[in-house]
Coordinates of C-alpha atoms in Angstrom, one line a residue:
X1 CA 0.0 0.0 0.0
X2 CA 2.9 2.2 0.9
X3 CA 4.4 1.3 -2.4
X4 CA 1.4 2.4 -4.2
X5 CA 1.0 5.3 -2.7
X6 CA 4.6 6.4 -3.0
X7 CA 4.1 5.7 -6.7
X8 CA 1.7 7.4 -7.5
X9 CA 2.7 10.6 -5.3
X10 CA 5.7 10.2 -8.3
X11 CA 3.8 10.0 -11.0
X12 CA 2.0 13.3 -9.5
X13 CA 5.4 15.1 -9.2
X14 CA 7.0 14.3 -12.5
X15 CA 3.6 14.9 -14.5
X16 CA 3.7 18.3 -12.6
X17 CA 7.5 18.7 -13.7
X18 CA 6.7 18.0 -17.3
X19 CA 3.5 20.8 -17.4
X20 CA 6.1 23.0 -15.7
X21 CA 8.5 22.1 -18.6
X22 CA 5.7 22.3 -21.3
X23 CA 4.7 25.8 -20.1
X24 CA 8.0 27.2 -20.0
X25 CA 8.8 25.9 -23.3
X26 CA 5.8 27.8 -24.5
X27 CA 6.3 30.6 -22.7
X28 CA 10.0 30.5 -24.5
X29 CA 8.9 29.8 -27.8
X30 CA 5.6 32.4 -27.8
X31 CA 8.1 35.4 -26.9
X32 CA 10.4 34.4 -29.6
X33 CA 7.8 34.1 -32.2
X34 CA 6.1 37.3 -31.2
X35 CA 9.9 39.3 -31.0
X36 CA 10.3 38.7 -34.8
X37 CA 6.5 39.4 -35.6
X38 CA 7.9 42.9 -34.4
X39 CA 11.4 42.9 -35.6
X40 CA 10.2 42.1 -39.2
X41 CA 7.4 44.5 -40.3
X42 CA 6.8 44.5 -44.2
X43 CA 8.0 48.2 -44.3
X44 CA 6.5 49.5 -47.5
X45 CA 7.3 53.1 -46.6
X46 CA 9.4 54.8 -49.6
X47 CA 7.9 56.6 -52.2
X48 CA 8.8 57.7 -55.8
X49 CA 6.0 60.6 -55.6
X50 CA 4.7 63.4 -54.5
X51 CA 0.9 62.5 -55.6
X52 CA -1.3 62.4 -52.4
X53 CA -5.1 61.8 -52.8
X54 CA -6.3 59.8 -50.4
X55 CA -9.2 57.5 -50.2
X56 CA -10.1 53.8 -50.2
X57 CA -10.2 50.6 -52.0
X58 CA -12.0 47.7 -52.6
X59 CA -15.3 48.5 -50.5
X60 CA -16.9 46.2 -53.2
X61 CA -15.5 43.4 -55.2
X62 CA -16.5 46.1 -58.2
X63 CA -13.9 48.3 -57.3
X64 CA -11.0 46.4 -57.5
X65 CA -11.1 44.7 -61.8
X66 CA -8.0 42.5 -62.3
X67 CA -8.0 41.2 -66.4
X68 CA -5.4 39.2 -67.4
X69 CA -3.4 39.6 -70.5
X70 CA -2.0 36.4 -72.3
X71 CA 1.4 36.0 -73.7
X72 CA -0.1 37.1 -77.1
X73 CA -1.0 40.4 -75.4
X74 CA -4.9 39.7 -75.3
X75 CA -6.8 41.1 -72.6
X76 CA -9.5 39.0 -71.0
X77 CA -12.4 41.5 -70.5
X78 CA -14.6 41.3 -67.9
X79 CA -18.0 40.2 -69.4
X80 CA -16.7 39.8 -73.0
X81 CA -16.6 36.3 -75.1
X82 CA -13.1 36.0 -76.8
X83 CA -13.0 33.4 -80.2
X84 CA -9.8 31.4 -79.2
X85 CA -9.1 28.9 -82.4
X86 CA -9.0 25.2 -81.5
X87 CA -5.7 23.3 -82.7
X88 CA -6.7 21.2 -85.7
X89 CA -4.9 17.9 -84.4
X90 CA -6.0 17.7 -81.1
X91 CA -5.1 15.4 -78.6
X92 CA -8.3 15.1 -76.5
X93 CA -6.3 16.0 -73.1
X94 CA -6.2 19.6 -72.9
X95 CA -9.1 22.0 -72.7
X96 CA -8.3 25.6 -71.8
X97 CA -11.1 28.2 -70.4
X98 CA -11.7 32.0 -69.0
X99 CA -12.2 31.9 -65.7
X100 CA -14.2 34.8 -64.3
X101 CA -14.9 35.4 -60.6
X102 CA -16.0 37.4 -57.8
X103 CA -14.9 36.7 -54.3
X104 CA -13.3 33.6 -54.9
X105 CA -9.7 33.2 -54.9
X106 CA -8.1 31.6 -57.6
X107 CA -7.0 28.4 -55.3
X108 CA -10.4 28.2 -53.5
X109 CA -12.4 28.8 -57.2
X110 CA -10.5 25.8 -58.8
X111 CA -10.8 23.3 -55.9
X112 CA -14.3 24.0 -56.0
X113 CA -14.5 23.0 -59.6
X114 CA -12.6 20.2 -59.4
X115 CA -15.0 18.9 -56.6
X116 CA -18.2 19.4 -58.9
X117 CA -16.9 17.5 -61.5
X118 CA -15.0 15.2 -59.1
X119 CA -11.4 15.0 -60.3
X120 CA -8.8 16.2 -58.4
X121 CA -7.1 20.2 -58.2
X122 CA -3.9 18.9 -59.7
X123 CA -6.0 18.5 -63.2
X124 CA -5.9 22.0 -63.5
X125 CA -3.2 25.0 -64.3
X126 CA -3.2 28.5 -64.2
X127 CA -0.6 31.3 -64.9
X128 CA -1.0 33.1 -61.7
X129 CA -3.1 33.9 -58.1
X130 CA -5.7 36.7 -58.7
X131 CA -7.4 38.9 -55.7
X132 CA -10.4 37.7 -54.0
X133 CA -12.1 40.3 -52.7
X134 CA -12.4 41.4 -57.0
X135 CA -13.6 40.6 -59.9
X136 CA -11.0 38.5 -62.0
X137 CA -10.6 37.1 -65.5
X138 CA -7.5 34.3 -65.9
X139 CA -6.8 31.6 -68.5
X140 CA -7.0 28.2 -67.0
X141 CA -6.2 24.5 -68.0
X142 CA -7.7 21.6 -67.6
X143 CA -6.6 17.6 -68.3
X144 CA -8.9 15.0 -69.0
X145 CA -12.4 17.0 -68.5
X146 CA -15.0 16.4 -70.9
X147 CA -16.3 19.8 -72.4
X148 CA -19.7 19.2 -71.7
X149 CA -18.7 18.8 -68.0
X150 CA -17.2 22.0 -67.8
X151 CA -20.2 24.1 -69.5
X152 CA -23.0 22.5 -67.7
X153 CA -21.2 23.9 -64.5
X154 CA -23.2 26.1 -62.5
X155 CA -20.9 27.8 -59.3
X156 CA -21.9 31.3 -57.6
X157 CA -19.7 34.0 -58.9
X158 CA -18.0 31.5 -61.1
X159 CA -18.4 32.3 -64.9
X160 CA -16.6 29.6 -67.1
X161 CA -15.9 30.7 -71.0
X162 CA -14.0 31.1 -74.3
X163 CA -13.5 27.1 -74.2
X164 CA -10.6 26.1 -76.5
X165 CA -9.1 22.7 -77.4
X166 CA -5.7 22.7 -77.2
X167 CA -2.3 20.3 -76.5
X168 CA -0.7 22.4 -74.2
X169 CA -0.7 23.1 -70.3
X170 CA -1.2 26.0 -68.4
X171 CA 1.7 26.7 -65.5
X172 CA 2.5 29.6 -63.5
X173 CA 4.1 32.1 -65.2
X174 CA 2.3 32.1 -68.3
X175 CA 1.0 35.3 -69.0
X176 CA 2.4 38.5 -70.1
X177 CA 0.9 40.5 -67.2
X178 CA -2.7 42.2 -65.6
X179 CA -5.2 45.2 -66.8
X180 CA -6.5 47.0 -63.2
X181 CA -9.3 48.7 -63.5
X182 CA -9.7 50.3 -59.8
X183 CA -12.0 53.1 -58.4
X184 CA -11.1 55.0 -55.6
X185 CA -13.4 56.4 -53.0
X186 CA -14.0 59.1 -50.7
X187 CA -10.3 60.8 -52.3
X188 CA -9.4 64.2 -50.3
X189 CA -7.8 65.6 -52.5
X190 CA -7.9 65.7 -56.4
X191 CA -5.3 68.1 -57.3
X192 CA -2.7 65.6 -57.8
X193 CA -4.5 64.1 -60.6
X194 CA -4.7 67.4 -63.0
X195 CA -0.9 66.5 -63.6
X196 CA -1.0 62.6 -63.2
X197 CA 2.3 61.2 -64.6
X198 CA 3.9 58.1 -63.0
X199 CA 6.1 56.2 -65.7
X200 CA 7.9 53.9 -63.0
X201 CA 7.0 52.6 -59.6
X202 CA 8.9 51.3 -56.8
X203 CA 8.6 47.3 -57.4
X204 CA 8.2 46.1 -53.7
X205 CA 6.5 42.9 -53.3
X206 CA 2.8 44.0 -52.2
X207 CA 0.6 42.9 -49.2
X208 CA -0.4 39.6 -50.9
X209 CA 2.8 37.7 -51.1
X210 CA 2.4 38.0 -47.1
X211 CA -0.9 37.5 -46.4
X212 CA -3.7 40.2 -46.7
X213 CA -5.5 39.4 -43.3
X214 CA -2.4 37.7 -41.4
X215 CA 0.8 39.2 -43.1
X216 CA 3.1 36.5 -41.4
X217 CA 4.2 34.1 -44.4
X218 CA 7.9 35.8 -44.7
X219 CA 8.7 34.7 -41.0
X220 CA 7.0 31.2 -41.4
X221 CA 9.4 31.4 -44.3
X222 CA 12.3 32.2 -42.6
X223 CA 11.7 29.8 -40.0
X224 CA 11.9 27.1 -42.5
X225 CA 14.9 28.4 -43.9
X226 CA 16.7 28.3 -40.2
X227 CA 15.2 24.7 -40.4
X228 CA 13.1 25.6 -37.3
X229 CA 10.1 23.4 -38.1
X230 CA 8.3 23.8 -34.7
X231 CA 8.2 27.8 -34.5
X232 CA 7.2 27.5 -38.0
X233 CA 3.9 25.5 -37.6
X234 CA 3.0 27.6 -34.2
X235 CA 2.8 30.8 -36.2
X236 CA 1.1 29.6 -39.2
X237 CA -1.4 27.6 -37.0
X238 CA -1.2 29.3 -33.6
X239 CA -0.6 32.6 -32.7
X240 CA -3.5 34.6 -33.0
X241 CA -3.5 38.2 -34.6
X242 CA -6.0 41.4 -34.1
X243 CA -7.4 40.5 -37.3
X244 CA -8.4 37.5 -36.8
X245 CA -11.9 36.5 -36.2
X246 CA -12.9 35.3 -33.2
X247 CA -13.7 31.2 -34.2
X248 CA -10.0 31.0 -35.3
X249 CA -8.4 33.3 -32.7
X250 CA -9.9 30.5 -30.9
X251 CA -8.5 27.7 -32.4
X252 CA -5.2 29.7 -32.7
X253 CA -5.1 29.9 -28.8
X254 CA -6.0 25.9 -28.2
X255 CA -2.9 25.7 -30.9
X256 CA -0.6 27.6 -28.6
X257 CA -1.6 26.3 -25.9
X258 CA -1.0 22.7 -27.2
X259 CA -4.6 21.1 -27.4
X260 CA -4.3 20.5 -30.9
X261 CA -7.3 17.8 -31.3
X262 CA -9.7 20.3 -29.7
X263 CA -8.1 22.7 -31.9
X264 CA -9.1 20.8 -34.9
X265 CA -12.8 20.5 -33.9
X266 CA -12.8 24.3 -33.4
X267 CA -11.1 25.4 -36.5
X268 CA -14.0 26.2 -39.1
X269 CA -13.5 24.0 -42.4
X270 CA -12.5 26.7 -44.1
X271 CA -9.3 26.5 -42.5
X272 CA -8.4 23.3 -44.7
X273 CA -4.3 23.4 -44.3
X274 CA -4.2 24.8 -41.1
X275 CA -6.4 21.7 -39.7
X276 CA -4.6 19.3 -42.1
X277 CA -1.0 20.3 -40.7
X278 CA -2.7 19.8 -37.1
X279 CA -3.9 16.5 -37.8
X280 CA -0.2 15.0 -39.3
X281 CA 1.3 16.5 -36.1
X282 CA -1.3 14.6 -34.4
X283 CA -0.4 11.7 -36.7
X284 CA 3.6 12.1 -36.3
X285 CA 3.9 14.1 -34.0
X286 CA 6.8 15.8 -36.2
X287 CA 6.4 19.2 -37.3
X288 CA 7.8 19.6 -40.6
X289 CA 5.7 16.5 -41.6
X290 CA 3.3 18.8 -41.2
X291 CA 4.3 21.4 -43.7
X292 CA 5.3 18.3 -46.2
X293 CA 1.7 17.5 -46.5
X294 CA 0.9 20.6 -48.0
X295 CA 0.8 21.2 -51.7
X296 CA 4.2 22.0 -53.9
X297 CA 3.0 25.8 -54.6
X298 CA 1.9 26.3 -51.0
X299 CA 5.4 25.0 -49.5
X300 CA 7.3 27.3 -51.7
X301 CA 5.2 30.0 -50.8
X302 CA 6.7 30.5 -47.6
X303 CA 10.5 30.4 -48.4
X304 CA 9.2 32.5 -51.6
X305 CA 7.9 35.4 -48.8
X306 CA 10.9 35.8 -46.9
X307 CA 13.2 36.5 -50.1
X308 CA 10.0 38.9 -51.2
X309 CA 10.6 40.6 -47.8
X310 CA 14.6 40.7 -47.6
X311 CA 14.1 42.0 -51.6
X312 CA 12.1 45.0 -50.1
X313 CA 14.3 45.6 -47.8
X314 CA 16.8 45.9 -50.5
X315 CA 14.8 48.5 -52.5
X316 CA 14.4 50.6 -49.2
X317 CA 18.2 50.2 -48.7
X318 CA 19.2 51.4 -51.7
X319 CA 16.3 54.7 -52.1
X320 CA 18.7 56.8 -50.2
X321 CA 21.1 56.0 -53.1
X322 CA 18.8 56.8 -55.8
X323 CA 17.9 54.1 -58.6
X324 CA 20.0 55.4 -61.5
X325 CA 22.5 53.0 -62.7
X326 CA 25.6 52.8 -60.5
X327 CA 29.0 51.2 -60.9
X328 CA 28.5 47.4 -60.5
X329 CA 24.9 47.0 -60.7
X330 CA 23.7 44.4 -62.4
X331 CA 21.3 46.0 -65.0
X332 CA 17.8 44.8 -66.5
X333 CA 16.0 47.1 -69.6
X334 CA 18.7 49.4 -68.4
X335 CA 17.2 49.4 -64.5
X336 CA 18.9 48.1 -61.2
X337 CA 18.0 45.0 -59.4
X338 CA 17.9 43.7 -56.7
X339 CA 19.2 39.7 -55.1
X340 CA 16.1 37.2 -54.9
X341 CA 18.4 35.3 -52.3
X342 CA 18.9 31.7 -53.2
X343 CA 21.4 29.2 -53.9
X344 CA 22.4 30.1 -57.2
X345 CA 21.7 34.1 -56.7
X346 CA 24.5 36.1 -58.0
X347 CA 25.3 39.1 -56.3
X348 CA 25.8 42.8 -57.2
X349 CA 29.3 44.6 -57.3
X350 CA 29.9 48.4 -56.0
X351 CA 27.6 50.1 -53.5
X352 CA 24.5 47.4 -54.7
X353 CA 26.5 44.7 -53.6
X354 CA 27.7 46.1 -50.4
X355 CA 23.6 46.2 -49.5
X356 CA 23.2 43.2 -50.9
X357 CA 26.2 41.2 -48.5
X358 CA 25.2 43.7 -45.8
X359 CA 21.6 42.1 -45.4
X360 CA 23.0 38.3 -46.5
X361 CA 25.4 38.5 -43.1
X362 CA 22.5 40.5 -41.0
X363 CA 20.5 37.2 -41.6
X364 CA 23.1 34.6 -41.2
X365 CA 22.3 33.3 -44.6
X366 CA 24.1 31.2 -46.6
X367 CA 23.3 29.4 -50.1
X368 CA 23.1 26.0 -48.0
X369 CA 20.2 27.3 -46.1
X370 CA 18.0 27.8 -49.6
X371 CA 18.3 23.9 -50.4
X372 CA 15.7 22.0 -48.0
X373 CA 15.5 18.9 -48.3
X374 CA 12.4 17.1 -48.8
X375 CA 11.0 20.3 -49.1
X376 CA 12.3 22.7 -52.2
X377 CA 15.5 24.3 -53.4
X378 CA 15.0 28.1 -54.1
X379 CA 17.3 29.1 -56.6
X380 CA 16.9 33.1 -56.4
X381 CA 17.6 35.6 -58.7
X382 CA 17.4 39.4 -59.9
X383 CA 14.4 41.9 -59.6
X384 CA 13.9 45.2 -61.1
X385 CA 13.8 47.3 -58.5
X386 CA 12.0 50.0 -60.6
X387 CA 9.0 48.6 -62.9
X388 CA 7.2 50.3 -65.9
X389 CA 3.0 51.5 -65.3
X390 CA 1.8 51.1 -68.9
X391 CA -1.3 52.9 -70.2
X392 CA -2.1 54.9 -67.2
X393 CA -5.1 56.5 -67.3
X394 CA -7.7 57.7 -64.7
X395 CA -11.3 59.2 -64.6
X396 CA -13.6 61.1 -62.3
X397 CA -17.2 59.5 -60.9
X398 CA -19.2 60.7 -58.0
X399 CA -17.0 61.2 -55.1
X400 CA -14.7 59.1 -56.5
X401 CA -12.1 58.4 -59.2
X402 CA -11.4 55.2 -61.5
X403 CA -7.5 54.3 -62.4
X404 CA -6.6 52.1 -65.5
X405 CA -3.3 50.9 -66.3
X406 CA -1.5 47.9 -67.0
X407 CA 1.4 45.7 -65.3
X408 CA 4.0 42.8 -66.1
X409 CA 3.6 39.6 -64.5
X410 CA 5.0 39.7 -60.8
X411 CA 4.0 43.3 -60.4
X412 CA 1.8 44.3 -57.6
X413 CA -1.3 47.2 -58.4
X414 CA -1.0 47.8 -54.3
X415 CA 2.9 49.0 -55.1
X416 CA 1.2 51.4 -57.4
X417 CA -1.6 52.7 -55.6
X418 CA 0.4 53.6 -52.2
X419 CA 1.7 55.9 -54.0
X420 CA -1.4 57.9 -54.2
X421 CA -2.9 56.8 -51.3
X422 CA -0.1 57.0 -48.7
X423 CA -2.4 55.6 -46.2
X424 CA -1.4 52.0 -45.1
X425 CA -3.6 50.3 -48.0
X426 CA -2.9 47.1 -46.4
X427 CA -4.2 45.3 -43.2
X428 CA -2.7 46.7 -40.6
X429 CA -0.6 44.0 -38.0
X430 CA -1.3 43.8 -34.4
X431 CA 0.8 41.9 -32.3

């Protein structure tokens, strides 16, 4: 009886010792995640202007018209039927459409498609991610769908056209760029806009390549370059933000705290990678098991981020400097770039360079650190640090006014519109 009791009285005490542990590991981990939520703000703050009006975006999906231009230079209008010619020895494989939506993002639009005809996502391709909260045209491809299939579809906010036969796929990338057609509201001041002339912009990486509503993927990123797998999956799944509603600041608390099976009951369905990495850690109990199940594009999203956020750095770096062409730049259409750190990125000479190593020994990088195994290798490369606005054009309506112009692939319409706006156009971080 003695025995018993002096067993259990140790099972008591070391179960207490390992909450004690478990609690001060999270106590170490939650300061160190939130220290680098501040240390590493997107800091879009430079500007090429002097063109201050004011307003808002986006208070309807009508606002904010993203069109997509092929590699041909066609522009897929909004509401308008293009004739694209079917190839005269096709295949039967390849069936390319428009995809026009509203409040859909690109990801979330196609998975739903894929569901109603019941075939999986990785039948379809696409050249690039479009807003959600907008009204969108992109080309997209499809593999072994019937054509009948895809017109008898019927999806809210989902228009399918301008069907073509074809023998080749769709991937990422292929496009020549995006038509925006955006209004602004409630401006305070329309002066700037008598002499509206903005050639060039700077080319940071906007808002979206971090996450609108939780702009965090650059330090999930750079956790996964420093191979930290755990802090990595706490962020992304845990740590809730201001912005977030309340159902998943919820969920995002249970995370943190480390009741991850109640956190997956309480994470809405919507939330479909954030429960799926919860139930392989569950499963493994391995963390970067968890960030293995996701899909290819999604896993190099986050590495992707971080050299997106080091590359704005670079452009805010060098803005003091000025963007004509120095001694040892390395030079695209005559304009300075900028290192997309990788493994195979080359770096500048002269005063470029100098920012460029500056930064690389700042975050103890090294081209080792961009090859993750089982994961992706991120080569890198060069960015314009300056990018061309084509076609710029505005108009006045009501207490508003309506911008037109046209960008290359990669380029960001929120890069362009700060300048006008000055206002923090994107959601503001709260930690």
């Amino acid at each position: 009886m003695i025995y018993i009791i002096k067993k259990k009285r140790k099972d008591e005490s070391l179960k207490a010792l390992e909450e004690k542990r478990k609690k001060l590991i999270k106590k170490v981990r939650d300061k160190f995640i939130r220290d680098y939520l501040k240390r590493m703000p997107l800091n879009l703050n430079k500007y090429l202007y002097n063109f201050y009006t004011g307003g808002v975006i986006k208070k309807k999906p009508e606002d904010f018209i993203v069109e997509e231009i092929t590699p041909e230079g066609i522009i897929l209008e909004v509401g308008k039927s293009i004739k694209f010619k079917d190839v005269e020895d096709w295949k039967g494989s390849f069936i390319h459409f428009t995809l026009e939506k509203k409040n859909w993002t690109t990801l979330d639009a196609i998975k739903e498609i894929a569901n109603r005809l019941g075939v999986p996502r990785k039948h379809f391709g696409f050249a690039g991610n479009k807003d959600k909260y907008a009204i969108t045209t992109q080309r997209v491809g499809c593999f072994n769908i019937k054509l009948e299939r895809l017109k008898s579809l019927k999806i809210k906010n989902i228009i399918l056209r301008d069907f073509q036969k074809t023998n080749k796929k769709i991937k990422l990338g292929d496009l020549w760029g995006n038509r925006f057609t955006i209004r602004v509201r409630e401006p305070k001041n329309l002066e700037p806009l008598k002499n509206l002339k903005m050639d060039f912009y700077l080319n940071y990486y906007g808002i979206q390549r971090f996450g609108t509503t939780r702009p965090i993927t650059h330090i999930v990123g750079k956790f996964i370059v420093e191979r930290d797998w755990e802090k990595a999956f706490y962020l992304y799944c845990g740590t809730p933000l201001m912005y977030d509603d309340e159902k998943s600041k919820f969920a995002r608390t249970l995370v943190d705290e480390g009741d991850l099976k109640e956190a997956y009951k309480v994470f809405p369905k919507c939330f479909f990678y954030e429960r799926k990495m919860i139930k392989r850690v569950l499963e493994t109990n391995n963390y970067k098991e968890a960030f293995l199940i996701l899909p290819p594009y999604l896993r190099c999203m986050f590495v992707n981020a971080y050299q997106s956020y080091l590359f704005n750095e670079i452009i805010n770096r060098r803005y003091e400097y000025g963007f004509s062409p120095l001694e040892g730049d390395i030079l695209i259409d005559n304009i300075p770039t900028g290192i997309l750190f990788g493994y195979k990125a080359k770096f500048a000479s002269g005063l470029q360079g100098e920012i460029e190593k500056e930064i690389y020994e700042e975050e103890y990088l090294s081209r080792e650190k961009f090859k993750i195994e089982d994961f992706g290798y991120f080569q890198g490369g060069r960015r314009k640090m300056l990018e061309k606005i084509y076609n710029l054009t505005y108009w006045l309506e009501d207490n508003s006014y309506v911008l037109r112009f046209c960008l290359k692939k990669g380029c960001y319409a929120t890069s362009v519109l700060r300048e006008l706006l000055r206002e923090d156009i994107c959601t503001p971080q709260s930690y």
